[in-house]
Coordinates of C-alpha atoms in Angstrom, one line a residue:
X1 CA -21.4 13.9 11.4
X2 CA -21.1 11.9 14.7
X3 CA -19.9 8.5 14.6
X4 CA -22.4 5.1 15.4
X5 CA -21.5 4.0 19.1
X6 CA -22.2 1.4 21.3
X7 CA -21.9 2.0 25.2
X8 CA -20.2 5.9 24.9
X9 CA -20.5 9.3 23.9
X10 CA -20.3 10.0 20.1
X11 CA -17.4 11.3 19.0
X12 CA -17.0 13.1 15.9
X13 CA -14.1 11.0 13.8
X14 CA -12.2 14.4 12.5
X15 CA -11.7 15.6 15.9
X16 CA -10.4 11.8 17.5
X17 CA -8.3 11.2 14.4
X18 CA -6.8 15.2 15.1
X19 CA -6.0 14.8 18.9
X20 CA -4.8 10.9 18.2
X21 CA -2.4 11.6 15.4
X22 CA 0.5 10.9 17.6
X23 CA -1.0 8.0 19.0
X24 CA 0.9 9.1 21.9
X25 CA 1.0 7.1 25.2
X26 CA -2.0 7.1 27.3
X27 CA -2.7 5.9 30.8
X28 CA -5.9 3.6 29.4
X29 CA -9.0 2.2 31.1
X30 CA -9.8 -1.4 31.8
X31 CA -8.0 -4.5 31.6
X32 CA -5.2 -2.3 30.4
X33 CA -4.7 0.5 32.6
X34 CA -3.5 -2.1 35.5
X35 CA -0.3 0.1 37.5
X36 CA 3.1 -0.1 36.5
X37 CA 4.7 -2.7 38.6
X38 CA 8.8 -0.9 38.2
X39 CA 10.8 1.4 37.3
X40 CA 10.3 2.6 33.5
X41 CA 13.4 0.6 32.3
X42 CA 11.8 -2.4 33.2
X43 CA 8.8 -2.0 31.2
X44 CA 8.9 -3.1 27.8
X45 CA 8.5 -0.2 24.6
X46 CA 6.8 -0.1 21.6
X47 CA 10.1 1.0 19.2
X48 CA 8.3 1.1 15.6
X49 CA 4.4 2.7 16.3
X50 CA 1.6 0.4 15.7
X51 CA -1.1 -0.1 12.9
X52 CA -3.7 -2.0 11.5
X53 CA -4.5 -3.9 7.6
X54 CA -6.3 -6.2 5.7
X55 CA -9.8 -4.8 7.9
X56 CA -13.1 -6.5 6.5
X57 CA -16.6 -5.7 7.9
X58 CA -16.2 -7.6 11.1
X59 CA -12.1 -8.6 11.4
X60 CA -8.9 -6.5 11.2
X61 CA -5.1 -7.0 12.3
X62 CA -3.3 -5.2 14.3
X63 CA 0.7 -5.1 14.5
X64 CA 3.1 -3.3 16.5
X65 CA 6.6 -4.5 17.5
X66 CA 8.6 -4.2 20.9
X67 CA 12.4 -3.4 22.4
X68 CA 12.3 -6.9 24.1
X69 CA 10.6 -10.2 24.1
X70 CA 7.2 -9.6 25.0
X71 CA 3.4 -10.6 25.1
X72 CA 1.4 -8.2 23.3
X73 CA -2.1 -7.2 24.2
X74 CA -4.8 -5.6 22.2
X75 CA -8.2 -3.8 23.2
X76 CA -10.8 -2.6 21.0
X77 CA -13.7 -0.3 21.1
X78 CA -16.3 1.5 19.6
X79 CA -16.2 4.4 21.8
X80 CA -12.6 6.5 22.4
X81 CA -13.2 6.4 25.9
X82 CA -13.3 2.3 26.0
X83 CA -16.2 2.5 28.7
X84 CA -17.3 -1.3 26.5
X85 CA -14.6 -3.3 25.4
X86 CA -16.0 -5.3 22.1
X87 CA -12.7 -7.3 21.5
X88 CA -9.3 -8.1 22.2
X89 CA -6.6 -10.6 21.4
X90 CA -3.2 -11.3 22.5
X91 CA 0.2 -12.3 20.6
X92 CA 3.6 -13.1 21.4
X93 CA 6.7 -10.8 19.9
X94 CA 9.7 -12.7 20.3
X95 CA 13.6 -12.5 19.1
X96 CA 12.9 -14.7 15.6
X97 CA 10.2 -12.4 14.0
X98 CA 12.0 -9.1 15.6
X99 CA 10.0 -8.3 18.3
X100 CA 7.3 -8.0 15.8
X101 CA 3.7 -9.1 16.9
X102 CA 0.4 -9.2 14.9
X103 CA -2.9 -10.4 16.1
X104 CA -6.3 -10.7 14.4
X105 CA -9.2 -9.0 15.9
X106 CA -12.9 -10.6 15.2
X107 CA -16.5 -10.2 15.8
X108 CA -16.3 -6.7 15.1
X109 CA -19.2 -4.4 13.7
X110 CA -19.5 -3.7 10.3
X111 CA -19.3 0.4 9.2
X112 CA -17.9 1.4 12.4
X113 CA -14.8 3.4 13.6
X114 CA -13.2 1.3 15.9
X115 CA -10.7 2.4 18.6
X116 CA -7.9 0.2 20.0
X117 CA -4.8 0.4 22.4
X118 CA -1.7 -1.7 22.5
X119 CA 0.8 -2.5 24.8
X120 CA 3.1 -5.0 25.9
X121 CA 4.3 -7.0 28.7
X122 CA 7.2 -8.3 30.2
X123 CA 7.3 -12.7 31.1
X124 CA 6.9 -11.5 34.6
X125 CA 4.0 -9.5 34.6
X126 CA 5.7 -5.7 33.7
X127 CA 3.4 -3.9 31.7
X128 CA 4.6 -1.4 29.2
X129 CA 3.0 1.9 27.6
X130 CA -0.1 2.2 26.0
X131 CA -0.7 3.4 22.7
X132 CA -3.9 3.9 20.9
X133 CA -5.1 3.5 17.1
X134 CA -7.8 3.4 14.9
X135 CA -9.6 1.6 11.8
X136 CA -13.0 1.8 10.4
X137 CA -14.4 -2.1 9.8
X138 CA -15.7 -2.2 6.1
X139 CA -19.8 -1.5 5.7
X140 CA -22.4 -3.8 4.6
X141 CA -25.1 -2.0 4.1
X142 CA -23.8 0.6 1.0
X143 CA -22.9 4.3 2.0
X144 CA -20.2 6.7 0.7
X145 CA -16.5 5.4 0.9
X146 CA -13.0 6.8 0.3
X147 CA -9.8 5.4 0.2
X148 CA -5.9 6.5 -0.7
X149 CA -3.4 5.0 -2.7
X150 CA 0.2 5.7 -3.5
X151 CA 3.7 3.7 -3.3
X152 CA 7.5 4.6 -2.9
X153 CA 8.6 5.0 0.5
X154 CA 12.0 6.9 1.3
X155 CA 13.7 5.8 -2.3
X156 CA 17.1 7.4 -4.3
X157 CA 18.6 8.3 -0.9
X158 CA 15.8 10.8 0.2
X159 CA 15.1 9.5 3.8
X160 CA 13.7 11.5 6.7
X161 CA 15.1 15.1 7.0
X162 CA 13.3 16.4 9.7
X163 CA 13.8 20.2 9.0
X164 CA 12.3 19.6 5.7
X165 CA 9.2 18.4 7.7
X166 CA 9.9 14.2 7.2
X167 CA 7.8 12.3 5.0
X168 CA 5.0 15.1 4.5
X169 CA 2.8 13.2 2.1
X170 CA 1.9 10.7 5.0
X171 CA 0.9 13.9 6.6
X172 CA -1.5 15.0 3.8
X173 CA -3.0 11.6 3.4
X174 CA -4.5 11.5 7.2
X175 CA -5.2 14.9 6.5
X176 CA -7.6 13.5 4.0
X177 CA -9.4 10.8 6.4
X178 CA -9.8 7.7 4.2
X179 CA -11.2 5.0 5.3
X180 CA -8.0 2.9 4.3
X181 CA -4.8 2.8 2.3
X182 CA -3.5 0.7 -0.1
X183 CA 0.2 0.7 -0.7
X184 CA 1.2 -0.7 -4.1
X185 CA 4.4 -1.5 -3.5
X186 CA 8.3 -0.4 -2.7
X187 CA 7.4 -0.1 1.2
X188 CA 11.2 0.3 1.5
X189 CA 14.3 0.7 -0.9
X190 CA 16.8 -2.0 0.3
X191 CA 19.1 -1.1 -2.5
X192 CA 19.4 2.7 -2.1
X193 CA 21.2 3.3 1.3
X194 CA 20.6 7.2 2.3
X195 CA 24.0 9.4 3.3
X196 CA 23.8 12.0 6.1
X197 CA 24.0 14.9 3.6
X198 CA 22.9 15.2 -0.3
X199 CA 23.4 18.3 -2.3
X200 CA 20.3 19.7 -3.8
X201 CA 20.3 21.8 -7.2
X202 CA 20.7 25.1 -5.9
X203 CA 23.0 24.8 -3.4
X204 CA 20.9 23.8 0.0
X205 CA 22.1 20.4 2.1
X206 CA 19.0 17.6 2.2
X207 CA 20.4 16.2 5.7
X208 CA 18.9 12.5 6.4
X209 CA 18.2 10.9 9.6
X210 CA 20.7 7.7 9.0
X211 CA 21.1 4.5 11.4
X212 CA 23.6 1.5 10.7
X213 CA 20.9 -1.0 8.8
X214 CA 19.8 1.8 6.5
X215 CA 22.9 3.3 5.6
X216 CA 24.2 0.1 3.3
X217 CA 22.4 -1.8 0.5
X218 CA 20.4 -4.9 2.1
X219 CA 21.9 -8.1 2.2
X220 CA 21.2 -9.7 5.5
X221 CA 17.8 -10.1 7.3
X222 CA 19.1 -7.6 9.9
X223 CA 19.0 -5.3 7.2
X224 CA 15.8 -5.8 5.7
X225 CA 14.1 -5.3 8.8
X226 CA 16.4 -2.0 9.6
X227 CA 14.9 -0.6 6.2
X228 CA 11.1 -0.9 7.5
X229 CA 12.4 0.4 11.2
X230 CA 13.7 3.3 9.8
X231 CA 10.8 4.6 8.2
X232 CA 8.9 4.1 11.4
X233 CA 11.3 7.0 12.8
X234 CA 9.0 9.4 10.7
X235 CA 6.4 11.5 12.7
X236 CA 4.1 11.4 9.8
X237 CA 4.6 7.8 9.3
X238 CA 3.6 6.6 12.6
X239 CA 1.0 8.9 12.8
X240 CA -0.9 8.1 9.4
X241 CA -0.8 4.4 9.9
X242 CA -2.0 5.3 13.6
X243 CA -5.3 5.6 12.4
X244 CA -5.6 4.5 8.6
X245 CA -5.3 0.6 7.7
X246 CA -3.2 0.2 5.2
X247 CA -3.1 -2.9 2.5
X248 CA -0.2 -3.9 1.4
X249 CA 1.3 -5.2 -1.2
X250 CA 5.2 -5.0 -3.1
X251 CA 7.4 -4.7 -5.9
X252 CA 10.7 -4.9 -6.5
X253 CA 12.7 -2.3 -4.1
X254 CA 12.0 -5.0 -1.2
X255 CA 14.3 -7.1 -2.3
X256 CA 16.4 -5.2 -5.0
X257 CA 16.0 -3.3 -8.3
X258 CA 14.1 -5.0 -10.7
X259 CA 14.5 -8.6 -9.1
X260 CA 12.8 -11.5 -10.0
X261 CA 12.3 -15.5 -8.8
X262 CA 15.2 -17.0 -10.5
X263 CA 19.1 -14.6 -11.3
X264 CA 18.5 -12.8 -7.9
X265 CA 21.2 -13.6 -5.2
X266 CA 24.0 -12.2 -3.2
X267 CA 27.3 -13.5 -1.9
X268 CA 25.4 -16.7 -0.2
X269 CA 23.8 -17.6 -3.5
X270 CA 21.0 -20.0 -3.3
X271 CA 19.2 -22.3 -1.1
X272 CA 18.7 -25.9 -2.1
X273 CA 15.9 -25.7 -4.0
X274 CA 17.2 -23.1 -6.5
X275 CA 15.4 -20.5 -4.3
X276 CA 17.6 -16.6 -4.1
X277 CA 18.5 -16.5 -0.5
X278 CA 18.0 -12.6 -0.8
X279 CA 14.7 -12.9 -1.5
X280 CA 14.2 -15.2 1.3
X281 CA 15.1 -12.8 3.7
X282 CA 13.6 -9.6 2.0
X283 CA 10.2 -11.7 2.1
X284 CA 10.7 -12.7 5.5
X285 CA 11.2 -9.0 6.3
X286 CA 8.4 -8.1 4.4
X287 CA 5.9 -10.2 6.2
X288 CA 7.2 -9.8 9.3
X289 CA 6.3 -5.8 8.9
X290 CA 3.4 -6.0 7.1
X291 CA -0.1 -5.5 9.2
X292 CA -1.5 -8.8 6.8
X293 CA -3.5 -11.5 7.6
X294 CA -2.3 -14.8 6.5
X295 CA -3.9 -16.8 3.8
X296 CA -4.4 -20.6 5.3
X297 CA -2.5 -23.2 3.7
X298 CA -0.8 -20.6 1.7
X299 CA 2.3 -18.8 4.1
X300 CA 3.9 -15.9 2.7
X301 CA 0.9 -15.4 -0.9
X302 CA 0.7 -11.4 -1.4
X303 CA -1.9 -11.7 -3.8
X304 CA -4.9 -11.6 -1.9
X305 CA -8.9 -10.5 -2.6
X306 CA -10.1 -7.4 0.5
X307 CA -13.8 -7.6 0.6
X308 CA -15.0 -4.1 1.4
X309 CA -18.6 -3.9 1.6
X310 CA -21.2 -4.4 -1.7
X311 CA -19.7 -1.2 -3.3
X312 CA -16.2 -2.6 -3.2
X313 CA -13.9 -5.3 -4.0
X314 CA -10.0 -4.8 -3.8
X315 CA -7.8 -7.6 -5.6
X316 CA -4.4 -6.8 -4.7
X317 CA -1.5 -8.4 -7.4
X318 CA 1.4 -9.7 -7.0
X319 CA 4.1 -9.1 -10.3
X320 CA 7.3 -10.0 -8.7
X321 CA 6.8 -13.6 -7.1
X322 CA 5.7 -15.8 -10.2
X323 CA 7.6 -13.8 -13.2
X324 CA 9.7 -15.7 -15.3
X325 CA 12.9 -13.3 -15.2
X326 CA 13.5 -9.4 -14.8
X327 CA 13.3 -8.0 -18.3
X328 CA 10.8 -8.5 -20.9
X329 CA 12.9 -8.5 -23.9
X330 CA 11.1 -8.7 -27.3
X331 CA 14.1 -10.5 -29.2
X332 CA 13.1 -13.3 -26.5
X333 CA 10.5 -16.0 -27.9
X334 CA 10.3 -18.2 -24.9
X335 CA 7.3 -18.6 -22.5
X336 CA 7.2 -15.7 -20.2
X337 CA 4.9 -14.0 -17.7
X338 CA 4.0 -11.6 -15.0
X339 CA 1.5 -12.9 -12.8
X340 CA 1.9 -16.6 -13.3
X341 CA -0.6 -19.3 -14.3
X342 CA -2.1 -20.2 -10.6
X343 CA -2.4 -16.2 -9.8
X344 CA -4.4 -15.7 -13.0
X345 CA -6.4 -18.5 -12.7
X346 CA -7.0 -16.9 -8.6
X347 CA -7.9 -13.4 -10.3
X348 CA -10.4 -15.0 -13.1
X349 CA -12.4 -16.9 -10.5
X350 CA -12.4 -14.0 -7.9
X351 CA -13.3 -11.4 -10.6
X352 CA -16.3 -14.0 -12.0
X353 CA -17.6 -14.3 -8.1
X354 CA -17.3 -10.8 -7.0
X355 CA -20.5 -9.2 -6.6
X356 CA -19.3 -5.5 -5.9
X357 CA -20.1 -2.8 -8.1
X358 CA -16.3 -1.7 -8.2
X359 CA -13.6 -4.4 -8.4
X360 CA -10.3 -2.3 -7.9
X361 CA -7.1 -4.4 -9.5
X362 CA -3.9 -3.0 -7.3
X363 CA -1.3 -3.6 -9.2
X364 CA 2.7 -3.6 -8.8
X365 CA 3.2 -1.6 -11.7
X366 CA 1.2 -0.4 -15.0
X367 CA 0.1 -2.3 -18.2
X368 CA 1.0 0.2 -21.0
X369 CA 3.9 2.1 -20.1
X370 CA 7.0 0.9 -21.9
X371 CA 10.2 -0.7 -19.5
X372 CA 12.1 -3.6 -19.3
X373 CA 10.5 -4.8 -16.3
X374 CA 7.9 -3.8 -16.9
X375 CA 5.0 -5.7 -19.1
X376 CA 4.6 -3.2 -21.9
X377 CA 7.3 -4.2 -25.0
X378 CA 6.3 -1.3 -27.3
X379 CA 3.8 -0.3 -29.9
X380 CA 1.7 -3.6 -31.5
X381 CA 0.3 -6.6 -30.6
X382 CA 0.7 -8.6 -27.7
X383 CA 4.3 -10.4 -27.2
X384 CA 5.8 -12.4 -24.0
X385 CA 4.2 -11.3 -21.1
X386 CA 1.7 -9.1 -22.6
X387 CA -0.4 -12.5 -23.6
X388 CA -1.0 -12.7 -20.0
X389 CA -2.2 -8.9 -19.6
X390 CA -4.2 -9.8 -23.2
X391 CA -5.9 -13.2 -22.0
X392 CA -7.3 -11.8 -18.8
X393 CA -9.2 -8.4 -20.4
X394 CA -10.7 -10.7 -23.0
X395 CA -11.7 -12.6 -20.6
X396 CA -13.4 -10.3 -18.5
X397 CA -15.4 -9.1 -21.7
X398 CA -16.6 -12.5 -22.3
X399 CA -17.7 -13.0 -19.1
X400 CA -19.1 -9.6 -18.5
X401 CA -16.8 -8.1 -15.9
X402 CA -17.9 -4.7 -15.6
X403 CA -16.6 -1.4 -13.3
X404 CA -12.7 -2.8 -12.8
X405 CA -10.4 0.0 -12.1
X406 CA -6.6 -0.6 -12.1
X407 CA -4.5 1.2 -9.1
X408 CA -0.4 1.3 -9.2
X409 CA 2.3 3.3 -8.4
X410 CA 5.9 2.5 -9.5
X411 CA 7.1 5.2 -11.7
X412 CA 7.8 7.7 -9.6
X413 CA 4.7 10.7 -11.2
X414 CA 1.3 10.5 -11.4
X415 CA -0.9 9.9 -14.8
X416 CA -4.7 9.1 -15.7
X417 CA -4.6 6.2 -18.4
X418 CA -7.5 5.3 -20.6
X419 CA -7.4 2.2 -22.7
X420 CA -9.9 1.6 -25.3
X421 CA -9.7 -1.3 -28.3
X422 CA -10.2 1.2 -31.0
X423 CA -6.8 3.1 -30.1
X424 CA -5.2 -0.5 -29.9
X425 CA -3.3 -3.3 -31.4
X426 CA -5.0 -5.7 -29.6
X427 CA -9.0 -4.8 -29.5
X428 CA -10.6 -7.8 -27.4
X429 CA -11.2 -6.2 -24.3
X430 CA -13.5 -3.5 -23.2
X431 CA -12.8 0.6 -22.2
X432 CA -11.3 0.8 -18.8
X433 CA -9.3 3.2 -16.8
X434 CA -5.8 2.5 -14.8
X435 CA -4.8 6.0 -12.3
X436 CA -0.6 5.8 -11.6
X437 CA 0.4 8.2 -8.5
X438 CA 3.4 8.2 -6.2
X439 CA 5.7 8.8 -4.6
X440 CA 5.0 8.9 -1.2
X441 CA 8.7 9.8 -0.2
X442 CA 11.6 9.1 -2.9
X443 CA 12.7 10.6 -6.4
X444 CA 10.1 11.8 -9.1
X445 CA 10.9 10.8 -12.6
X446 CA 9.6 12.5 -15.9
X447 CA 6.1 9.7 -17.7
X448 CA 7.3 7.5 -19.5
X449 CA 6.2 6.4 -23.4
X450 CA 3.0 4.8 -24.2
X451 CA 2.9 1.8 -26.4
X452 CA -0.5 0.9 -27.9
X453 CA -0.8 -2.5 -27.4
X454 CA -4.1 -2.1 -25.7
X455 CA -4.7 1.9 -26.6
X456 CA -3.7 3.8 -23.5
X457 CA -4.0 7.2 -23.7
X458 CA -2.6 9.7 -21.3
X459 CA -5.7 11.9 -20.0
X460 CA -3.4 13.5 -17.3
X461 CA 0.2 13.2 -16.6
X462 CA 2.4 15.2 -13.9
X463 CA 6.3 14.1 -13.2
X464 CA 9.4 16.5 -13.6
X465 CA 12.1 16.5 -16.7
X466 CA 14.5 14.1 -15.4
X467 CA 15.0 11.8 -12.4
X468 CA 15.5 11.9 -8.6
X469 CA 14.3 14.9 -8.1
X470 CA 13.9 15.5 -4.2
X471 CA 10.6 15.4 -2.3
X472 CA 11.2 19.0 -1.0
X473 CA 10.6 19.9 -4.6
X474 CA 6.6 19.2 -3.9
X475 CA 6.4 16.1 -7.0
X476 CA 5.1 13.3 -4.5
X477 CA 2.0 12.1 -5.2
X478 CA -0.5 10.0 -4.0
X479 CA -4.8 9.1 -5.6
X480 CA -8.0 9.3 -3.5
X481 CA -10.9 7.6 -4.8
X482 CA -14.4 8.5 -3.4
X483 CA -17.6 6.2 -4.3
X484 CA -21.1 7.7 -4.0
X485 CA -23.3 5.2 -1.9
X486 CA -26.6 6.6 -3.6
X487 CA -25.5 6.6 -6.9
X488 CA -22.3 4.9 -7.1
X489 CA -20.7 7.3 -8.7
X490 CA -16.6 6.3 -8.4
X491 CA -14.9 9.8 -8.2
X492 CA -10.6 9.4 -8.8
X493 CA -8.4 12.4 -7.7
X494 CA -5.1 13.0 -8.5
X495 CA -3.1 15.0 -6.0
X496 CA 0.3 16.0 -4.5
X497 CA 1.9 16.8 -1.3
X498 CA 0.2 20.0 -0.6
X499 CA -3.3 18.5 -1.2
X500 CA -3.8 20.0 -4.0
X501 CA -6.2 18.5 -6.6
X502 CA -4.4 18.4 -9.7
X503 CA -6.8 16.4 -12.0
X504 CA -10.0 14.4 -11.3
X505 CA -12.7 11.9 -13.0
X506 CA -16.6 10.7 -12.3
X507 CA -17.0 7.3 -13.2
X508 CA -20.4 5.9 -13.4
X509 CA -20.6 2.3 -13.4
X510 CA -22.2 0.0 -15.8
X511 CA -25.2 -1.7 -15.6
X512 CA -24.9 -3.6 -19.2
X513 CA -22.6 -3.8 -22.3
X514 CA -22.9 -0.1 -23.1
X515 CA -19.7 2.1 -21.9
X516 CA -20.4 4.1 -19.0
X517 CA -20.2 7.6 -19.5
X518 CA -16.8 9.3 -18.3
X519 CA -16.8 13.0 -17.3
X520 CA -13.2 14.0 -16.3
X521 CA -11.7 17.6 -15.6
X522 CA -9.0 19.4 -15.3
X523 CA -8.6 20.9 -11.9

């Protein structure tokens, strides 16, 4: 179907998001396409791509980074051809955030693909290339929607080989068209450097793409911020996030393996106020690469609610920032939790005020599979930071909560969970379903045990027999959810790098106490 425009010819969005995959450099129209004024080293570059995040019905940000200190200028659209310019915003990318730049873009329409170009330019008036993206605001009125989700970005030591065609999954995503993608977590692995060369099971050379920040374990900012450039050197990867906003959240592999608040530090140790200098700079790095809008009073909060139209409400988690420590040992009797008082308390009153059909919970990592690090200790009722996981679904079913869907990523294979009181230790809660897909682009592991704490059952499952097993191997992963604007129907797919649809489910939401019905196949 054509897209809604204002001011230009429609254009159908399959064909602009085909010929704009590249988001290649364009001579542009308007207030950008003012001549070059010198030679083409003069000009500043954008080094990393650009994308946008966090897009509601009428806002969305837009980041992209330069090769120099620059001023970076933004245009926006509802027609390719930028014949009306609706918005535009400028920001400054300068030496102490990286040449990173983001700016906000407001007063947009709601339910509309939206087209904007980027470039920068020089203190002295040198303007740079131009490269053009896309985002779709979020609806108000409701209509069908369909959104991605994965995690695990270029982990184990499997970066970008380029003969194996880069970071394909990316690829098959845009393929897909969603309206947006959420990213739950492990953006980059700053703990697993990649080698030029890795031997693969029968005998073939995986060869990596390496530079200097990525080829070391992350200790210095420098090196945190040469983990996110170095995925940007992916085709795929700068093409998807082109024209797909992403929101973003993380786990541990930003930092370090399984790191939490307090016990995580390097050779400079700690700041004054107890704080891990490491995770000072990963977070830095983090924010600095993220396409996020900042919460007011509140620098550097992940956990964040994304408003997407009546059918929709996203409330994207945060398990890393407020734990108590990395492992959830059982033998341990002292307080302990994974989401911290203030972020429950944040996710209660949001869930109570949301007036979305759906209410999404993006999570870092999954309730009832059993790890360390994780939240699940192993069969029976809830101990240490399971209380937290415990309070919150009773809560919900005293206060009525229906249609929540958990989304997470994590460990490394893809699974269809179904939790229901009467399979569980602890039975104050009502049904509900949690999907687990990735990676995007790192090492597939084989599922991990169940503990029946709150009665997960496994409906579908999909890893390998061991661990690391490379992404030319076809086990990346990623979920697409689609939700029916007439009937609300929210439809969950499972699939892998090829697009194939390995497992799916029809959700109907609720309209009382009853449990919806649930009609799930096998694909």
């Amino acid at each position: 179907m054509p897209i809604a425009i204002r001011g230009g010819q429609a254009v159908n969005r399959r064909q602009w998001l085909v010929r704009s995959a590249a988001t290649c450099a364009v001579a542009g129209l308007g207030s950008l396409a003012r001549p070059y004024l010198s030679r083409a080293a003069d000009r500043p570059l954008i080094t990393s791509g650009i994308q946008s995040g966090d897009v509601s019905a009428d806002s969305a940000v837009i980041w992209a980074r330069a090769d120099r200190a620059a001023r970076m200028q933004v245009e926006c659209s509802a027609d390719e051809a930028f014949k009306t310019i609706i918005g535009s915003a400028t920001g400054d990318a300068l030496p102490n955030s990286d040449f990173t730049a983001k700016v906000m873009l407001h007063d947009l329409p709601a339910g509309q693909d939206i087209f904007y170009r980027v470039r920068f330019e020089s203190g002295d008036g040198i303007a740079g290339e131009i490269q053009r993206g896309h985002f779709r605001t979020a609806p108000s009125a409701r209509g069908n929607l369909s959104f991605a989700w994965s995690g695990d970005t270029a982990g184990q030591g499997w970066g970008i080989d380029e003969n194996r065609g880069g970071m394909r999954t990316y690829r098959t995503m845009l393929d897909n068209r969603p309206d947006f993608f959420i990213h739950c977590g492990d953006h980059i692995y700053a703990d697993c450097p990649v080698e030029r060369e890795l031997k693969l099971p029968n005998g073939e050379v995986w060869r990596n793409i390496i530079t200097e920040e990525k080829s070391v374990e992350a200790h210095t900012l420098n090196q945190f911020r040469g983990n996110y450039k170095y995925n940007w050197l992916d085709r795929n990867f700068r093409a998807f996030h082109a024209a797909v906003p992403m929101f973003a959240q993380w786990d541990d592999h930003e930092v370090t393996n399984d790191w939490a608040p307090g016990g995580t530090a390097d050779e400079t140790g700690y700041a004054e106020d107890g704080s891990s200098l490491l995770v000072a700079r990963a977070r830095r790095a983090f924010h600095e690469f993220m396409p996020m809008r900042a919460v007011p009073a509140r620098d550097g909060r992940i956990y964040r609610k994304i408003a997407y139209g009546p059918l929709l409400d996203i409330f994207m988690l945060d398990m890393r920032s407020y734990r108590d420590s990395s492992f959830n040992k059982r033998d341990d009797h002292s307080e302990a939790c994974i989401l911290g008082a203030a972020q429950l308390a944040w996710l209660k009153r949001e869930l109570v005020a949301s007036d979305a059909t759906w209410k999404v919970i993006a999570a870092d990592m999954p309730i009832g599979l059993f790890s360390e690090d994780g939240i699940a200790l192993g069969d029976g009722p809830p101990e240490r930071r399971e209380h937290e996981i415990a309070d919150l679904l009773s809560f919900m079913k005293r206060a009525g909560i229906r249609n929540t869907v958990w989304l997470t990523a994590d460990m490394h294979y893809t699974a269809a969970h179904h939790y229901d009181p009467n399979r569980a230790a602890f039975q104050d809660f009502e049904p509900f379903w949690e999907f687990v897909s990735g990676p995007l682009h790192a090492g597939t592991w084989a599922p991990a045990p169940l503990d029946n704490t709150f009665g997960p059952k496994a409906m579908f499952q999909k890893g390998c027999d061991g661990e690391n097993l490379a992404p030319c191997y076809g086990m990346q992963f990623f979920g697409r959810v689609d939700i029916d604007g007439r009937t609300e129907v929210m439809t969950v797919t499972l699939k892998d790098v090829d697009n194939r649809d390995l497992w799916s489910v029809d959700i109907e939401p609720r309209q009382d106490a009853r449990p919806g019905r649930i009609m799930a196949q096998h694909i």
